[in-house]
């Protein structure tokens, strides 16, 4: 038998122990071992029951995702499940840690299920662009009904043991060693002469309005297809005999396996785990971190303080005036009360976080013993240098001095201190206690253990941390500036901001660029345009109509008007009728005859601009790996997860065709559309961005 399954005999019970660290994924060897183990148990004289348990931290985390996209090898998982369920012996699954996807499907094929109180179960296949493919869409509805099944399968939500018990997914919840409680349960079942209980033999679930459920799920998925497909699979459970339902599920699963969305989502899954794994940090120990100083208590500073308090750090926040310091305390308390209301923290924790763990002060001396300080003050180099000068004077040796700047030169800030090796950029995204992305900006002289500490902090704050080099805008905002410019050009040439927003929402973005502008505040872009005006390349096309929107005091959502008009009490806005008038006037002034854009062309140009800039950043070493860029866009800029990120999207489209389009666009605007040298190189070599990820992992 495969060494992934250990067979032991305990009285009249055969124990199959899955040993495939770290999470007992159902690799080919595990599947073979389970089938062989069942056969051995059935041939073993006197065995009356089989107990399946997992070794280590989980029962089973699901199918082995690394095998997806390769030729599947027999036995296939649905057949393993069938073999377990069809056994004449009573089969018990004893579940601890997670039982996910195929792991839960193995458990659903057992005749009885017992779980630890801390166990979690779920069917997260939709997060991989798939549906369950080993019977869960057919068995779960028979066990717990259609509504609960659709909830779990279409959302991928994981439930704790108590809810699983209440729903009827597990039969018993008992604390103890999984093998011991499983054996005791199996012995009880044998003693009670409990019947073999195959879920597939239970009655088919009642029908619902399947088309309505399908349409609703498709809408909610914002372009993601697998959750809606899951509705059709559950429908098959209701309408078809079990074996035919299994075939229908298998076909849908295999069809989804062939989709770009499946590839994109699995790329996202592995990239999320690889992004914090930097070759340059192997063996580098982070510095100790217990207390964090924050300079500035506005929305950003208060958000960072909230995140740090929630992660268990002590926080000292500095403001310039007492009233501002107290206002910052109020903002933090407001953020934390949100966490309290949602049940994320207890009242006791809330009280401690707003009192003992938080100090607000107007005196820099209060920072003398903190381990790391994050400055979140006004974006102005002189102001920053002044702050860093003060920090340099009061902070203890070895303390890390971080700037939350979103574009300023961290090398210059570092050079203004006597300890540039301790200076780093930690670029949070607002609201900082909610947004998952953290750019860890490594300056020329930043010490490796300071970088490692930036990543350790990100992990403690439950963020996705991405390494970035120094340039205007780092990874995210520099790419944003470029694709936003592509959108601006399309508006000048004939598209409307509303068509562009809609095309990009249809592509899968959470919001289009003009709605995002309104949300962030149009004054930000206005200030950036003014800042860059002096150094602007003469060939650069910059529209002036957005300045006119701002000159009227309209900065977007916060003033109630921008590209859209926001009526009090309504969600989202309606197009602002003044905007097309301003655009028409500017086109007339520039002598542009507007032309029509299709939604497809809008998306193509927008994405081409994004990928081209990203490839320039990679070539310059600002981002080290394509997957770093993918994670920045996914976690900071609302990029649709099912495309995996812009670099994965580009690979899926094919780089030669994308480069050809960029070269075509360059005929009209050679300056903006200059192809990235790295993109040209990859096309010439017949390689992809993912090849660069693989090179980096070697
Ligand atoms: C499925 O089951 C389809 C079936 O319906 C039908 C089939 C026919 N495979 O996340 P972590 C690796 S679809 C391979 O850092 P945690 C992971 O990459 C599957 N590898 O730890 C990492 O490797 P490394 C449905 C896997 O404690 C290491 O394990 N199941 C798998 O924070 C540790 O992972 C899922 O979607 C896997 N299935 O979280 C579950 N799972 O150390 C996906 C993990 O080299 N997995 N690895 O970076 C998870 O949600 C989390 O990993 C888990 C542990 C909660 C299990």
mmCIF file of N, CA and C and ligand atoms in Angstrom, residues 22-23 25 57 61-66 68 77-78 98 100-103 105 120 124-125 128 130-134 158 250 253 269-270 273, ligand 1:
data_model
loop_
_atom_site.group_PDB
_atom_site.id
_atom_site.type_symbol
_atom_site.label_atom_id
_atom_site.label_comp_id
_atom_site.label_asym_id
_atom_site.label_seq_id
_atom_site.Cartn_x
_atom_site.Cartn_y
_atom_site.Cartn_z
ATOM 1 N N UNK A 22 1.744 18.855 4.229
ATOM 2 C CA UNK A 22 1.326 19.415 5.520
ATOM 3 C C UNK A 22 -0.165 19.313 5.809
ATOM 4 N N UNK A 23 -1.008 19.076 4.770
ATOM 5 C CA UNK A 23 -2.447 19.191 5.027
ATOM 6 C C UNK A 23 -3.241 18.005 4.469
ATOM 7 N N UNK A 25 -3.420 16.625 1.501
ATOM 8 C CA UNK A 25 -4.093 16.779 0.208
ATOM 9 C C UNK A 25 -4.198 15.410 -0.462
ATOM 10 N N UNK A 57 -2.107 18.369 11.132
ATOM 11 C CA UNK A 57 -2.983 19.472 11.513
ATOM 12 C C UNK A 57 -4.363 19.478 10.874
ATOM 13 N N UNK A 61 -7.280 18.579 3.406
ATOM 14 C CA UNK A 61 -7.537 19.935 2.878
ATOM 15 C C UNK A 61 -8.104 19.913 1.468
ATOM 16 N N UNK A 62 -8.347 18.711 0.905
ATOM 17 C CA UNK A 62 -8.974 18.658 -0.422
ATOM 18 C C UNK A 62 -8.097 17.960 -1.438
ATOM 19 N N UNK A 63 -8.549 18.040 -2.695
ATOM 20 C CA UNK A 63 -7.745 17.481 -3.783
ATOM 21 C C UNK A 63 -6.389 18.176 -3.783
ATOM 22 N N UNK A 64 -5.391 17.519 -4.367
ATOM 23 C CA UNK A 64 -4.059 18.130 -4.443
ATOM 24 C C UNK A 64 -4.064 19.136 -5.600
ATOM 25 N N UNK A 65 -4.062 20.416 -5.237
ATOM 26 C CA UNK A 65 -4.218 21.464 -6.260
ATOM 27 C C UNK A 65 -3.040 21.476 -7.232
ATOM 28 N N UNK A 66 -1.884 20.999 -6.782
ATOM 29 C CA UNK A 66 -0.721 21.025 -7.681
ATOM 30 C C UNK A 66 -0.902 20.040 -8.848
ATOM 31 N N UNK A 68 -3.716 19.848 -10.560
ATOM 32 C CA UNK A 68 -4.694 20.385 -11.518
ATOM 33 C C UNK A 68 -3.971 20.878 -12.771
ATOM 34 N N UNK A 77 -10.944 10.775 -7.835
ATOM 35 C CA UNK A 77 -11.524 10.981 -6.503
ATOM 36 C C UNK A 77 -12.986 10.521 -6.398
ATOM 37 N N UNK A 78 -13.835 10.772 -7.415
ATOM 38 C CA UNK A 78 -15.218 10.289 -7.273
ATOM 39 C C UNK A 78 -15.267 8.769 -7.080
ATOM 40 N N UNK A 98 -9.061 21.138 9.285
ATOM 41 C CA UNK A 98 -10.004 21.389 8.194
ATOM 42 C C UNK A 98 -10.324 20.129 7.410
ATOM 43 N N UNK A 100 -11.792 20.080 3.793
ATOM 44 C CA UNK A 100 -12.209 21.003 2.732
ATOM 45 C C UNK A 100 -12.297 20.285 1.388
ATOM 46 N N UNK A 101 -13.220 20.741 0.553
ATOM 47 C CA UNK A 101 -13.323 20.229 -0.803
ATOM 48 C C UNK A 101 -13.383 18.712 -0.811
ATOM 49 N N UNK A 102 -12.454 18.095 -1.555
ATOM 50 C CA UNK A 102 -12.403 16.642 -1.622
ATOM 51 C C UNK A 102 -12.301 15.994 -0.241
ATOM 52 N N UNK A 103 -11.768 16.707 0.725
ATOM 53 C CA UNK A 103 -11.678 16.184 2.093
ATOM 54 C C UNK A 103 -13.052 15.999 2.691
ATOM 55 N N UNK A 105 -15.657 15.680 0.855
ATOM 56 C CA UNK A 105 -16.326 14.684 -0.001
ATOM 57 C C UNK A 105 -15.991 13.257 0.448
ATOM 58 N N UNK A 120 -13.210 22.563 11.156
ATOM 59 C CA UNK A 120 -13.955 23.391 10.196
ATOM 60 C C UNK A 120 -14.159 22.587 8.926
ATOM 61 N N UNK A 124 -14.520 24.891 -0.682
ATOM 62 C CA UNK A 124 -13.985 26.146 -1.223
ATOM 63 C C UNK A 124 -13.666 26.100 -2.714
ATOM 64 N N UNK A 125 -14.171 25.083 -3.427
ATOM 65 C CA UNK A 125 -13.792 24.928 -4.839
ATOM 66 C C UNK A 125 -14.069 26.178 -5.661
ATOM 67 N N UNK A 128 -11.383 28.432 -6.365
ATOM 68 C CA UNK A 128 -10.373 27.967 -7.316
ATOM 69 C C UNK A 128 -10.949 27.932 -8.730
ATOM 70 N N UNK A 130 -13.698 26.406 -9.574
ATOM 71 C CA UNK A 130 -14.249 25.071 -9.814
ATOM 72 C C UNK A 130 -15.546 24.883 -9.034
ATOM 73 N N UNK A 131 -16.150 23.696 -9.192
ATOM 74 C CA UNK A 131 -17.190 23.266 -8.261
ATOM 75 C C UNK A 131 -16.671 21.968 -7.637
ATOM 76 N N UNK A 132 -17.266 21.503 -6.542
ATOM 77 C CA UNK A 132 -16.840 20.211 -6.015
ATOM 78 C C UNK A 132 -16.979 19.158 -7.119
ATOM 79 N N UNK A 133 -16.016 18.250 -7.198
ATOM 80 C CA UNK A 133 -16.026 17.309 -8.317
ATOM 81 C C UNK A 133 -16.020 15.861 -7.883
ATOM 82 N N UNK A 134 -16.247 15.608 -6.600
ATOM 83 C CA UNK A 134 -16.266 14.211 -6.151
ATOM 84 C C UNK A 134 -17.516 13.937 -5.329
ATOM 85 N N UNK A 158 -16.630 28.446 5.000
ATOM 86 C CA UNK A 158 -16.298 27.322 5.893
ATOM 87 C C UNK A 158 -17.123 27.440 7.164
ATOM 88 N N UNK A 250 -19.421 15.701 -12.760
ATOM 89 C CA UNK A 250 -18.072 15.461 -13.297
ATOM 90 C C UNK A 250 -17.855 16.270 -14.583
ATOM 91 N N UNK A 253 -17.414 19.882 -13.705
ATOM 92 C CA UNK A 253 -16.117 20.061 -13.049
ATOM 93 C C UNK A 253 -14.996 20.056 -14.089
ATOM 94 N N UNK A 269 -4.177 31.679 -5.700
ATOM 95 C CA UNK A 269 -4.004 30.867 -4.483
ATOM 96 C C UNK A 269 -2.514 30.672 -4.178
ATOM 97 N N UNK A 270 -1.751 30.240 -5.170
ATOM 98 C CA UNK A 270 -0.330 29.965 -4.900
ATOM 99 C C UNK A 270 0.483 31.262 -4.774
ATOM 100 N N UNK A 273 0.484 32.788 -1.384
ATOM 101 C CA UNK A 273 1.387 32.108 -0.449
ATOM 102 C C UNK A 273 2.858 32.370 -0.782
HETATM 103 C C1 LIG B 1 -10.996 19.985 -4.510
HETATM 104 O O1 LIG B 1 -10.928 19.403 -3.463
HETATM 105 C C2 LIG B 1 -11.693 19.435 -5.726
HETATM 106 C C3 LIG B 1 -12.581 18.285 -5.431
HETATM 107 O O2 LIG B 1 -13.898 18.729 -5.114
HETATM 108 C C4 LIG B 1 -12.747 17.383 -6.612
HETATM 109 C C5 LIG B 1 -11.531 16.752 -7.172
HETATM 110 C C6 LIG B 1 -11.845 15.760 -8.272
HETATM 111 N N1 LIG B 1 -3.326 20.976 -2.437
HETATM 112 O O3 LIG B 1 -2.329 27.821 3.269
HETATM 113 P P1 LIG B 1 -1.138 27.289 3.977
HETATM 114 C C7 LIG B 1 -0.312 23.734 0.654
HETATM 115 S S1 LIG B 1 -10.245 21.476 -4.745
HETATM 116 C C8 LIG B 1 -2.021 21.158 -2.484
HETATM 117 O O4 LIG B 1 0.120 28.076 3.938
HETATM 118 P P2 LIG B 1 -2.678 27.392 6.416
HETATM 119 C C9 LIG B 1 -0.061 25.220 0.514
HETATM 120 O O5 LIG B 1 0.208 25.567 -0.824
HETATM 121 C C10 LIG B 1 -9.356 21.761 -3.228
HETATM 122 N N2 LIG B 1 -1.340 21.930 -1.604
HETATM 123 O O6 LIG B 1 -1.463 26.922 5.500
HETATM 124 C C11 LIG B 1 1.120 25.423 1.428
HETATM 125 O O7 LIG B 1 2.275 24.986 0.731
HETATM 126 P P3 LIG B 1 3.688 25.718 0.990
HETATM 127 C C12 LIG B 1 -10.246 22.306 -2.182
HETATM 128 C C13 LIG B 1 -2.058 22.525 -0.651
HETATM 129 O O8 LIG B 1 -2.589 26.609 7.655
HETATM 130 C C14 LIG B 1 0.855 24.416 2.550
HETATM 131 O O9 LIG B 1 -0.072 23.465 2.017
HETATM 132 N N3 LIG B 1 -9.450 22.687 -1.053
HETATM 133 C C15 LIG B 1 -3.434 22.377 -0.556
HETATM 134 O O10 LIG B 1 -2.744 28.875 6.470
HETATM 135 C C16 LIG B 1 0.246 25.047 3.771
HETATM 136 O O11 LIG B 1 -0.887 25.820 3.380
HETATM 137 C C17 LIG B 1 -8.971 23.938 -0.882
HETATM 138 O O12 LIG B 1 -9.216 24.816 -1.686
HETATM 139 C C18 LIG B 1 -4.090 21.558 -1.497
HETATM 140 N N4 LIG B 1 -5.415 21.340 -1.473
HETATM 141 O O13 LIG B 1 -3.999 26.925 5.640
HETATM 142 C C19 LIG B 1 -8.156 24.180 0.353
HETATM 143 N N5 LIG B 1 -3.883 23.104 0.494
HETATM 144 O O14 LIG B 1 3.976 25.477 2.436
HETATM 145 C C20 LIG B 1 -7.004 25.081 0.059
HETATM 146 C C21 LIG B 1 -2.804 23.683 1.033
HETATM 147 O O15 LIG B 1 4.598 25.030 0.026
HETATM 148 N N6 LIG B 1 -6.137 25.230 1.191
HETATM 149 N N7 LIG B 1 -1.698 23.343 0.349
HETATM 150 O O16 LIG B 1 3.448 27.173 0.655
HETATM 151 C C22 LIG B 1 -6.398 26.118 2.200
HETATM 152 O O17 LIG B 1 -7.442 26.724 2.260
HETATM 153 C C23 LIG B 1 -5.338 26.302 3.238
HETATM 154 O O18 LIG B 1 -4.119 25.937 2.673
HETATM 155 C C24 LIG B 1 -5.531 25.461 4.534
HETATM 156 C C25 LIG B 1 -4.285 25.596 5.431
HETATM 157 C C26 LIG B 1 -6.762 26.006 5.279
HETATM 158 C C27 LIG B 1 -5.741 24.013 4.215
#
